[in-house]
């Protein structure tokens, strides 16, 4: 399958029959498993993953527990703002909000462009009771930036050097 846009892809056999096959979704022909969220609907399943426009994905149905015919569907769902690195929320100096209520992977992405040379401090200390983690990148699909981590309970505070005009991608 090749998505027509960056999106969430839902592969489903829910309600298709009384059969209950399972699926495996791969990133390439070498059968590298793709991380998916699986939702059960009785004996059948929805498989949800982030699809990149123009990239090939391979779906293999396994019928270990099925002997009859079944159908399945595939659909694309638009990403919510902040749901992927390619669709980040613009962060600003000061307080920014965080809400992953409708997100499938519990990560929210932000983009911040440094306004001057120096250090950036990102913190959610004393702002939530939830256990959190934060990562910073210089680009999507890139290596994590080296930062100094400080724990404040289950929350995080990080500090890193920045350059004026440079964009940083933040994943909570």
mmCIF file with all atom_site columns, C-alpha atoms in Angstrom:
data_model
loop_
_atom_site.group_PDB
_atom_site.id
_atom_site.type_symbol
_atom_site.label_atom_id
_atom_site.label_alt_id
_atom_site.label_comp_id
_atom_site.label_asym_id
_atom_site.label_entity_id
_atom_site.label_seq_id
_atom_site.pdbx_PDB_ins_code
_atom_site.Cartn_x
_atom_site.Cartn_y
_atom_site.Cartn_z
_atom_site.occupancy
_atom_site.B_iso_or_equiv
_atom_site.pdbx_formal_charge
_atom_site.auth_seq_id
_atom_site.auth_comp_id
_atom_site.auth_asym_id
_atom_site.auth_atom_id
_atom_site.pdbx_PDB_model_num
ATOM 1   C CA . UNK A 1 1   ? 0.000   0.000   0.000  1.00 0.00 ? 1   UNK A CA 1
ATOM 2   C CA . UNK A 1 2   ? 1.234   3.509   -0.825 1.00 0.00 ? 2   UNK A CA 1
ATOM 3   C CA . UNK A 1 3   ? -0.465  6.377   1.097  1.00 0.00 ? 3   UNK A CA 1
ATOM 4   C CA . UNK A 1 4   ? -1.528  9.388   -0.941 1.00 0.00 ? 4   UNK A CA 1
ATOM 5   C CA . UNK A 1 5   ? -0.480  11.754  1.913  1.00 0.00 ? 5   UNK A CA 1
ATOM 6   C CA . UNK A 1 6   ? 1.176   11.721  5.335  1.00 0.00 ? 6   UNK A CA 1
ATOM 7   C CA . UNK A 1 7   ? -1.596  10.269  7.499  1.00 0.00 ? 7   UNK A CA 1
ATOM 8   C CA . UNK A 1 8   ? -2.751  7.587   9.883  1.00 0.00 ? 8   UNK A CA 1
ATOM 9   C CA . UNK A 1 9   ? -3.531  4.405   7.976  1.00 0.00 ? 9   UNK A CA 1
ATOM 10  C CA . UNK A 1 10  ? -6.183  2.036   9.315  1.00 0.00 ? 10  UNK A CA 1
ATOM 11  C CA . UNK A 1 11  ? -6.159  -1.545  8.056  1.00 0.00 ? 11  UNK A CA 1
ATOM 12  C CA . UNK A 1 12  ? -9.246  -3.360  9.308  1.00 0.00 ? 12  UNK A CA 1
ATOM 13  C CA . UNK A 1 13  ? -11.148 -6.599  9.043  1.00 0.00 ? 13  UNK A CA 1
ATOM 14  C CA . UNK A 1 14  ? -13.658 -5.561  11.738 1.00 0.00 ? 14  UNK A CA 1
ATOM 15  C CA . UNK A 1 15  ? -17.185 -6.749  10.971 1.00 0.00 ? 15  UNK A CA 1
ATOM 16  C CA . UNK A 1 16  ? -16.110 -8.372  7.727  1.00 0.00 ? 16  UNK A CA 1
ATOM 17  C CA . UNK A 1 17  ? -17.089 -11.951 8.565  1.00 0.00 ? 17  UNK A CA 1
ATOM 18  C CA . UNK A 1 18  ? -17.083 -14.527 11.333 1.00 0.00 ? 18  UNK A CA 1
ATOM 19  C CA . UNK A 1 19  ? -13.448 -15.308 10.514 1.00 0.00 ? 19  UNK A CA 1
ATOM 20  C CA . UNK A 1 20  ? -10.612 -13.858 12.563 1.00 0.00 ? 20  UNK A CA 1
ATOM 21  C CA . UNK A 1 21  ? -7.386  -13.547 10.598 1.00 0.00 ? 21  UNK A CA 1
ATOM 22  C CA . UNK A 1 22  ? -4.531  -11.391 11.849 1.00 0.00 ? 22  UNK A CA 1
ATOM 23  C CA . UNK A 1 23  ? -2.291  -9.047  9.891  1.00 0.00 ? 23  UNK A CA 1
ATOM 24  C CA . UNK A 1 24  ? 1.361   -8.097  9.976  1.00 0.00 ? 24  UNK A CA 1
ATOM 25  C CA . UNK A 1 25  ? 2.478   -4.838  8.418  1.00 0.00 ? 25  UNK A CA 1
ATOM 26  C CA . UNK A 1 26  ? 6.006   -4.396  7.100  1.00 0.00 ? 26  UNK A CA 1
ATOM 27  C CA . UNK A 1 27  ? 8.149   -1.421  6.111  1.00 0.00 ? 27  UNK A CA 1
ATOM 28  C CA . UNK A 1 28  ? 9.922   -3.229  3.307  1.00 0.00 ? 28  UNK A CA 1
ATOM 29  C CA . UNK A 1 29  ? 10.290  -6.496  1.442  1.00 0.00 ? 29  UNK A CA 1
ATOM 30  C CA . UNK A 1 30  ? 12.858  -7.753  3.964  1.00 0.00 ? 30  UNK A CA 1
ATOM 31  C CA . UNK A 1 31  ? 9.889   -8.094  6.349  1.00 0.00 ? 31  UNK A CA 1
ATOM 32  C CA . UNK A 1 32  ? 10.898  -5.407  8.859  1.00 0.00 ? 32  UNK A CA 1
ATOM 33  C CA . UNK A 1 33  ? 7.877   -5.146  11.142 1.00 0.00 ? 33  UNK A CA 1
ATOM 34  C CA . UNK A 1 34  ? 6.216   -1.765  11.402 1.00 0.00 ? 34  UNK A CA 1
ATOM 35  C CA . UNK A 1 35  ? 5.128   -0.579  14.831 1.00 0.00 ? 35  UNK A CA 1
ATOM 36  C CA . UNK A 1 36  ? 1.323   -0.474  14.812 1.00 0.00 ? 36  UNK A CA 1
ATOM 37  C CA . UNK A 1 37  ? -1.434  0.132   17.300 1.00 0.00 ? 37  UNK A CA 1
ATOM 38  C CA . UNK A 1 38  ? -3.803  -2.803  17.386 1.00 0.00 ? 38  UNK A CA 1
ATOM 39  C CA . UNK A 1 39  ? -7.435  -2.354  18.417 1.00 0.00 ? 39  UNK A CA 1
ATOM 40  C CA . UNK A 1 40  ? -9.610  -5.408  18.895 1.00 0.00 ? 40  UNK A CA 1
ATOM 41  C CA . UNK A 1 41  ? -13.189 -5.529  17.681 1.00 0.00 ? 41  UNK A CA 1
ATOM 42  C CA . UNK A 1 42  ? -14.246 -8.959  18.907 1.00 0.00 ? 42  UNK A CA 1
ATOM 43  C CA . UNK A 1 43  ? -12.114 -11.586 17.170 1.00 0.00 ? 43  UNK A CA 1
ATOM 44  C CA . UNK A 1 44  ? -11.066 -9.107  14.477 1.00 0.00 ? 44  UNK A CA 1
ATOM 45  C CA . UNK A 1 45  ? -8.725  -6.123  14.428 1.00 0.00 ? 45  UNK A CA 1
ATOM 46  C CA . UNK A 1 46  ? -7.919  -2.567  13.389 1.00 0.00 ? 46  UNK A CA 1
ATOM 47  C CA . UNK A 1 47  ? -4.232  -1.968  12.732 1.00 0.00 ? 47  UNK A CA 1
ATOM 48  C CA . UNK A 1 48  ? -3.245  1.706   12.836 1.00 0.00 ? 48  UNK A CA 1
ATOM 49  C CA . UNK A 1 49  ? 0.096   3.180   11.773 1.00 0.00 ? 49  UNK A CA 1
ATOM 50  C CA . UNK A 1 50  ? 1.605   6.413   10.500 1.00 0.00 ? 50  UNK A CA 1
ATOM 51  C CA . UNK A 1 51  ? 1.960   6.339   6.758  1.00 0.00 ? 51  UNK A CA 1
ATOM 52  C CA . UNK A 1 52  ? 4.297   8.551   4.777  1.00 0.00 ? 52  UNK A CA 1
ATOM 53  C CA . UNK A 1 53  ? 3.170   9.812   1.398  1.00 0.00 ? 53  UNK A CA 1
ATOM 54  C CA . UNK A 1 54  ? 4.686   7.792   -1.429 1.00 0.00 ? 54  UNK A CA 1
ATOM 55  C CA . UNK A 1 55  ? 6.265   5.128   0.815  1.00 0.00 ? 55  UNK A CA 1
ATOM 56  C CA . UNK A 1 56  ? 5.520   1.426   0.250  1.00 0.00 ? 56  UNK A CA 1
ATOM 57  C CA . UNK A 1 57  ? 3.992   -0.632  3.074  1.00 0.00 ? 57  UNK A CA 1
ATOM 58  C CA . UNK A 1 58  ? 3.354   -4.362  2.901  1.00 0.00 ? 58  UNK A CA 1
ATOM 59  C CA . UNK A 1 59  ? 0.366   -6.059  4.528  1.00 0.00 ? 59  UNK A CA 1
ATOM 60  C CA . UNK A 1 60  ? 0.368   -9.798  5.129  1.00 0.00 ? 60  UNK A CA 1
ATOM 61  C CA . UNK A 1 61  ? -2.812  -11.510 6.358  1.00 0.00 ? 61  UNK A CA 1
ATOM 62  C CA . UNK A 1 62  ? -2.340  -14.631 8.436  1.00 0.00 ? 62  UNK A CA 1
ATOM 63  C CA . UNK A 1 63  ? -5.214  -17.089 8.514  1.00 0.00 ? 63  UNK A CA 1
ATOM 64  C CA . UNK A 1 64  ? -3.986  -19.458 11.212 1.00 0.00 ? 64  UNK A CA 1
ATOM 65  C CA . UNK A 1 65  ? -7.403  -19.478 12.896 1.00 0.00 ? 65  UNK A CA 1
ATOM 66  C CA . UNK A 1 66  ? -9.554  -18.985 9.800  1.00 0.00 ? 66  UNK A CA 1
ATOM 67  C CA . UNK A 1 67  ? -10.779 -21.310 7.115  1.00 0.00 ? 67  UNK A CA 1
ATOM 68  C CA . UNK A 1 68  ? -13.303 -19.157 5.259  1.00 0.00 ? 68  UNK A CA 1
ATOM 69  C CA . UNK A 1 69  ? -13.399 -16.007 3.214  1.00 0.00 ? 69  UNK A CA 1
ATOM 70  C CA . UNK A 1 70  ? -13.121 -12.520 4.651  1.00 0.00 ? 70  UNK A CA 1
ATOM 71  C CA . UNK A 1 71  ? -12.715 -8.975  3.443  1.00 0.00 ? 71  UNK A CA 1
ATOM 72  C CA . UNK A 1 72  ? -10.673 -6.104  4.796  1.00 0.00 ? 72  UNK A CA 1
ATOM 73  C CA . UNK A 1 73  ? -10.518 -2.344  4.345  1.00 0.00 ? 73  UNK A CA 1
ATOM 74  C CA . UNK A 1 74  ? -7.854  0.308   4.323  1.00 0.00 ? 74  UNK A CA 1
ATOM 75  C CA . UNK A 1 75  ? -8.393  4.030   4.866  1.00 0.00 ? 75  UNK A CA 1
ATOM 76  C CA . UNK A 1 76  ? -6.370  7.173   5.423  1.00 0.00 ? 76  UNK A CA 1
ATOM 77  C CA . UNK A 1 77  ? -7.152  9.549   8.301  1.00 0.00 ? 77  UNK A CA 1
ATOM 78  C CA . UNK A 1 78  ? -5.763  13.091  8.478  1.00 0.00 ? 78  UNK A CA 1
ATOM 79  C CA . UNK A 1 79  ? -3.190  13.737  11.186 1.00 0.00 ? 79  UNK A CA 1
ATOM 80  C CA . UNK A 1 80  ? -4.051  16.040  14.064 1.00 0.00 ? 80  UNK A CA 1
ATOM 81  C CA . UNK A 1 81  ? -1.698  19.005  14.615 1.00 0.00 ? 81  UNK A CA 1
ATOM 82  C CA . UNK A 1 82  ? 1.315   17.764  16.568 1.00 0.00 ? 82  UNK A CA 1
ATOM 83  C CA . UNK A 1 83  ? 0.638   14.108  15.869 1.00 0.00 ? 83  UNK A CA 1
ATOM 84  C CA . UNK A 1 84  ? 3.812   13.660  13.830 1.00 0.00 ? 84  UNK A CA 1
ATOM 85  C CA . UNK A 1 85  ? 7.110   15.415  13.351 1.00 0.00 ? 85  UNK A CA 1
ATOM 86  C CA . UNK A 1 86  ? 5.964   16.376  9.851  1.00 0.00 ? 86  UNK A CA 1
ATOM 87  C CA . UNK A 1 87  ? 2.893   18.133  11.296 1.00 0.00 ? 87  UNK A CA 1
ATOM 88  C CA . UNK A 1 88  ? 4.210   19.825  14.462 1.00 0.00 ? 88  UNK A CA 1
ATOM 89  C CA . UNK A 1 89  ? 2.583   22.500  16.602 1.00 0.00 ? 89  UNK A CA 1
ATOM 90  C CA . UNK A 1 90  ? 4.491   25.783  16.644 1.00 0.00 ? 90  UNK A CA 1
ATOM 91  C CA . UNK A 1 91  ? 5.989   26.294  20.115 1.00 0.00 ? 91  UNK A CA 1
ATOM 92  C CA . UNK A 1 92  ? 6.544   29.775  21.495 1.00 0.00 ? 92  UNK A CA 1
ATOM 93  C CA . UNK A 1 93  ? 8.520   31.276  24.363 1.00 0.00 ? 93  UNK A CA 1
ATOM 94  C CA . UNK A 1 94  ? 6.583   30.789  27.591 1.00 0.00 ? 94  UNK A CA 1
ATOM 95  C CA . UNK A 1 95  ? 3.877   28.251  28.329 1.00 0.00 ? 95  UNK A CA 1
ATOM 96  C CA . UNK A 1 96  ? 2.717   25.794  25.659 1.00 0.00 ? 96  UNK A CA 1
ATOM 97  C CA . UNK A 1 97  ? -0.098  23.268  26.097 1.00 0.00 ? 97  UNK A CA 1
ATOM 98  C CA . UNK A 1 98  ? 0.105   19.499  25.726 1.00 0.00 ? 98  UNK A CA 1
ATOM 99  C CA . UNK A 1 99  ? -2.859  17.200  25.027 1.00 0.00 ? 99  UNK A CA 1
ATOM 100 C CA . UNK A 1 100 ? -2.543  13.686  23.637 1.00 0.00 ? 100 UNK A CA 1
ATOM 101 C CA . UNK A 1 101 ? -6.120  12.639  24.329 1.00 0.00 ? 101 UNK A CA 1
ATOM 102 C CA . UNK A 1 102 ? -6.778  11.632  20.712 1.00 0.00 ? 102 UNK A CA 1
ATOM 103 C CA . UNK A 1 103 ? -3.245  10.592  19.759 1.00 0.00 ? 103 UNK A CA 1
ATOM 104 C CA . UNK A 1 104 ? -2.425  7.020   18.954 1.00 0.00 ? 104 UNK A CA 1
ATOM 105 C CA . UNK A 1 105 ? 1.212   6.954   20.078 1.00 0.00 ? 105 UNK A CA 1
ATOM 106 C CA . UNK A 1 106 ? 1.115   9.274   23.131 1.00 0.00 ? 106 UNK A CA 1
ATOM 107 C CA . UNK A 1 107 ? 3.652   11.677  21.627 1.00 0.00 ? 107 UNK A CA 1
ATOM 108 C CA . UNK A 1 108 ? 3.019   15.294  20.687 1.00 0.00 ? 108 UNK A CA 1
ATOM 109 C CA . UNK A 1 109 ? 5.403   17.130  18.352 1.00 0.00 ? 109 UNK A CA 1
ATOM 110 C CA . UNK A 1 110 ? 6.358   20.812  18.438 1.00 0.00 ? 110 UNK A CA 1
ATOM 111 C CA . UNK A 1 111 ? 8.580   22.995  16.288 1.00 0.00 ? 111 UNK A CA 1
ATOM 112 C CA . UNK A 1 112 ? 10.550  25.874  17.786 1.00 0.00 ? 112 UNK A CA 1
ATOM 113 C CA . UNK A 1 113 ? 12.863  28.322  16.016 1.00 0.00 ? 113 UNK A CA 1
ATOM 114 C CA . UNK A 1 114 ? 15.478  29.902  18.282 1.00 0.00 ? 114 UNK A CA 1
ATOM 115 C CA . UNK A 1 115 ? 15.223  33.688  18.491 1.00 0.00 ? 115 UNK A CA 1
ATOM 116 C CA . UNK A 1 116 ? 18.841  34.131  19.652 1.00 0.00 ? 116 UNK A CA 1
ATOM 117 C CA . UNK A 1 117 ? 22.057  32.232  20.327 1.00 0.00 ? 117 UNK A CA 1
ATOM 118 C CA . UNK A 1 118 ? 22.316  30.708  23.783 1.00 0.00 ? 118 UNK A CA 1
ATOM 119 C CA . UNK A 1 119 ? 20.556  27.968  25.712 1.00 0.00 ? 119 UNK A CA 1
ATOM 120 C CA . UNK A 1 120 ? 17.011  26.649  25.521 1.00 0.00 ? 120 UNK A CA 1
ATOM 121 C CA . UNK A 1 121 ? 15.317  25.323  28.634 1.00 0.00 ? 121 UNK A CA 1
ATOM 122 C CA . UNK A 1 122 ? 12.299  23.061  28.197 1.00 0.00 ? 122 UNK A CA 1
ATOM 123 C CA . UNK A 1 123 ? 10.473  21.981  31.317 1.00 0.00 ? 123 UNK A CA 1
ATOM 124 C CA . UNK A 1 124 ? 7.166   20.656  32.544 1.00 0.00 ? 124 UNK A CA 1
ATOM 125 C CA . UNK A 1 125 ? 8.256   20.533  36.192 1.00 0.00 ? 125 UNK A CA 1
ATOM 126 C CA . UNK A 1 126 ? 5.350   21.172  38.548 1.00 0.00 ? 126 UNK A CA 1
ATOM 127 C CA . UNK A 1 127 ? 2.915   21.456  35.616 1.00 0.00 ? 127 UNK A CA 1
ATOM 128 C CA . UNK A 1 128 ? 1.572   17.895  35.496 1.00 0.00 ? 128 UNK A CA 1
ATOM 129 C CA . UNK A 1 129 ? 1.235   14.796  37.630 1.00 0.00 ? 129 UNK A CA 1
ATOM 130 C CA . UNK A 1 130 ? 1.897   12.550  34.617 1.00 0.00 ? 130 UNK A CA 1
ATOM 131 C CA . UNK A 1 131 ? 5.164   10.779  33.997 1.00 0.00 ? 131 UNK A CA 1
ATOM 132 C CA . UNK A 1 132 ? 6.721   12.405  30.927 1.00 0.00 ? 132 UNK A CA 1
ATOM 133 C CA . UNK A 1 133 ? 9.735   12.282  28.674 1.00 0.00 ? 133 UNK A CA 1
ATOM 134 C CA . UNK A 1 134 ? 11.020  14.844  26.176 1.00 0.00 ? 134 UNK A CA 1
ATOM 135 C CA . UNK A 1 135 ? 13.348  14.503  23.189 1.00 0.00 ? 135 UNK A CA 1
ATOM 136 C CA . UNK A 1 136 ? 14.758  17.160  20.848 1.00 0.00 ? 136 UNK A CA 1
ATOM 137 C CA . UNK A 1 137 ? 15.803  16.742  17.202 1.00 0.00 ? 137 UNK A CA 1
ATOM 138 C CA . UNK A 1 138 ? 17.282  19.034  14.576 1.00 0.00 ? 138 UNK A CA 1
ATOM 139 C CA . UNK A 1 139 ? 15.084  17.484  11.874 1.00 0.00 ? 139 UNK A CA 1
ATOM 140 C CA . UNK A 1 140 ? 12.450  14.806  11.453 1.00 0.00 ? 140 UNK A CA 1
ATOM 141 C CA . UNK A 1 141 ? 13.899  11.292  11.053 1.00 0.00 ? 141 UNK A CA 1
ATOM 142 C CA . UNK A 1 142 ? 17.175  12.484  12.533 1.00 0.00 ? 142 UNK A CA 1
ATOM 143 C CA . UNK A 1 143 ? 19.288  11.645  15.538 1.00 0.00 ? 143 UNK A CA 1
ATOM 144 C CA . UNK A 1 144 ? 18.217  12.888  18.947 1.00 0.00 ? 144 UNK A CA 1
ATOM 145 C CA . UNK A 1 145 ? 20.011  16.071  20.003 1.00 0.00 ? 145 UNK A CA 1
ATOM 146 C CA . UNK A 1 146 ? 22.357  15.832  22.983 1.00 0.00 ? 146 UNK A CA 1
ATOM 147 C CA . UNK A 1 147 ? 20.779  17.625  25.949 1.00 0.00 ? 147 UNK A CA 1
ATOM 148 C CA . UNK A 1 148 ? 21.281  17.821  29.705 1.00 0.00 ? 148 UNK A CA 1
ATOM 149 C CA . UNK A 1 149 ? 18.425  16.077  31.532 1.00 0.00 ? 149 UNK A CA 1
ATOM 150 C CA . UNK A 1 150 ? 17.169  17.016  34.979 1.00 0.00 ? 150 UNK A CA 1
ATOM 151 C CA . UNK A 1 151 ? 14.431  15.039  36.687 1.00 0.00 ? 151 UNK A CA 1
ATOM 152 C CA . UNK A 1 152 ? 11.855  16.768  38.858 1.00 0.00 ? 152 UNK A CA 1
ATOM 153 C CA . UNK A 1 153 ? 9.788   13.847  40.072 1.00 0.00 ? 153 UNK A CA 1
ATOM 154 C CA . UNK A 1 154 ? 8.259   12.107  37.055 1.00 0.00 ? 154 UNK A CA 1
ATOM 155 C CA . UNK A 1 155 ? 8.625   15.240  34.905 1.00 0.00 ? 155 UNK A CA 1
ATOM 156 C CA . UNK A 1 156 ? 11.587  16.521  32.906 1.00 0.00 ? 156 UNK A CA 1
ATOM 157 C CA . UNK A 1 157 ? 13.648  19.663  32.473 1.00 0.00 ? 157 UNK A CA 1
ATOM 158 C CA . UNK A 1 158 ? 16.233  19.814  29.688 1.00 0.00 ? 158 UNK A CA 1
ATOM 159 C CA . UNK A 1 159 ? 18.798  22.386  28.593 1.00 0.00 ? 159 UNK A CA 1
ATOM 160 C CA . UNK A 1 160 ? 20.647  22.548  25.288 1.00 0.00 ? 160 UNK A CA 1
ATOM 161 C CA . UNK A 1 161 ? 22.652  25.017  23.216 1.00 0.00 ? 161 UNK A CA 1
ATOM 162 C CA . UNK A 1 162 ? 20.836  26.737  20.369 1.00 0.00 ? 162 UNK A CA 1
ATOM 163 C CA . UNK A 1 163 ? 21.611  28.887  17.365 1.00 0.00 ? 163 UNK A CA 1
ATOM 164 C CA . UNK A 1 164 ? 19.517  31.865  16.295 1.00 0.00 ? 164 UNK A CA 1
ATOM 165 C CA . UNK A 1 165 ? 17.234  31.005  13.381 1.00 0.00 ? 165 UNK A CA 1
ATOM 166 C CA . UNK A 1 166 ? 17.702  27.254  13.766 1.00 0.00 ? 166 UNK A CA 1
ATOM 167 C CA . UNK A 1 167 ? 14.586  25.090  14.067 1.00 0.00 ? 167 UNK A CA 1
ATOM 168 C CA . UNK A 1 168 ? 14.292  22.354  16.681 1.00 0.00 ? 168 UNK A CA 1
ATOM 169 C CA . UNK A 1 169 ? 11.696  19.568  16.837 1.00 0.00 ? 169 UNK A CA 1
ATOM 170 C CA . UNK A 1 170 ? 10.458  18.625  20.296 1.00 0.00 ? 170 UNK A CA 1
ATOM 171 C CA . UNK A 1 171 ? 8.688   15.359  21.083 1.00 0.00 ? 171 UNK A CA 1
ATOM 172 C CA . UNK A 1 172 ? 6.855   15.038  24.433 1.00 0.00 ? 172 UNK A CA 1
#
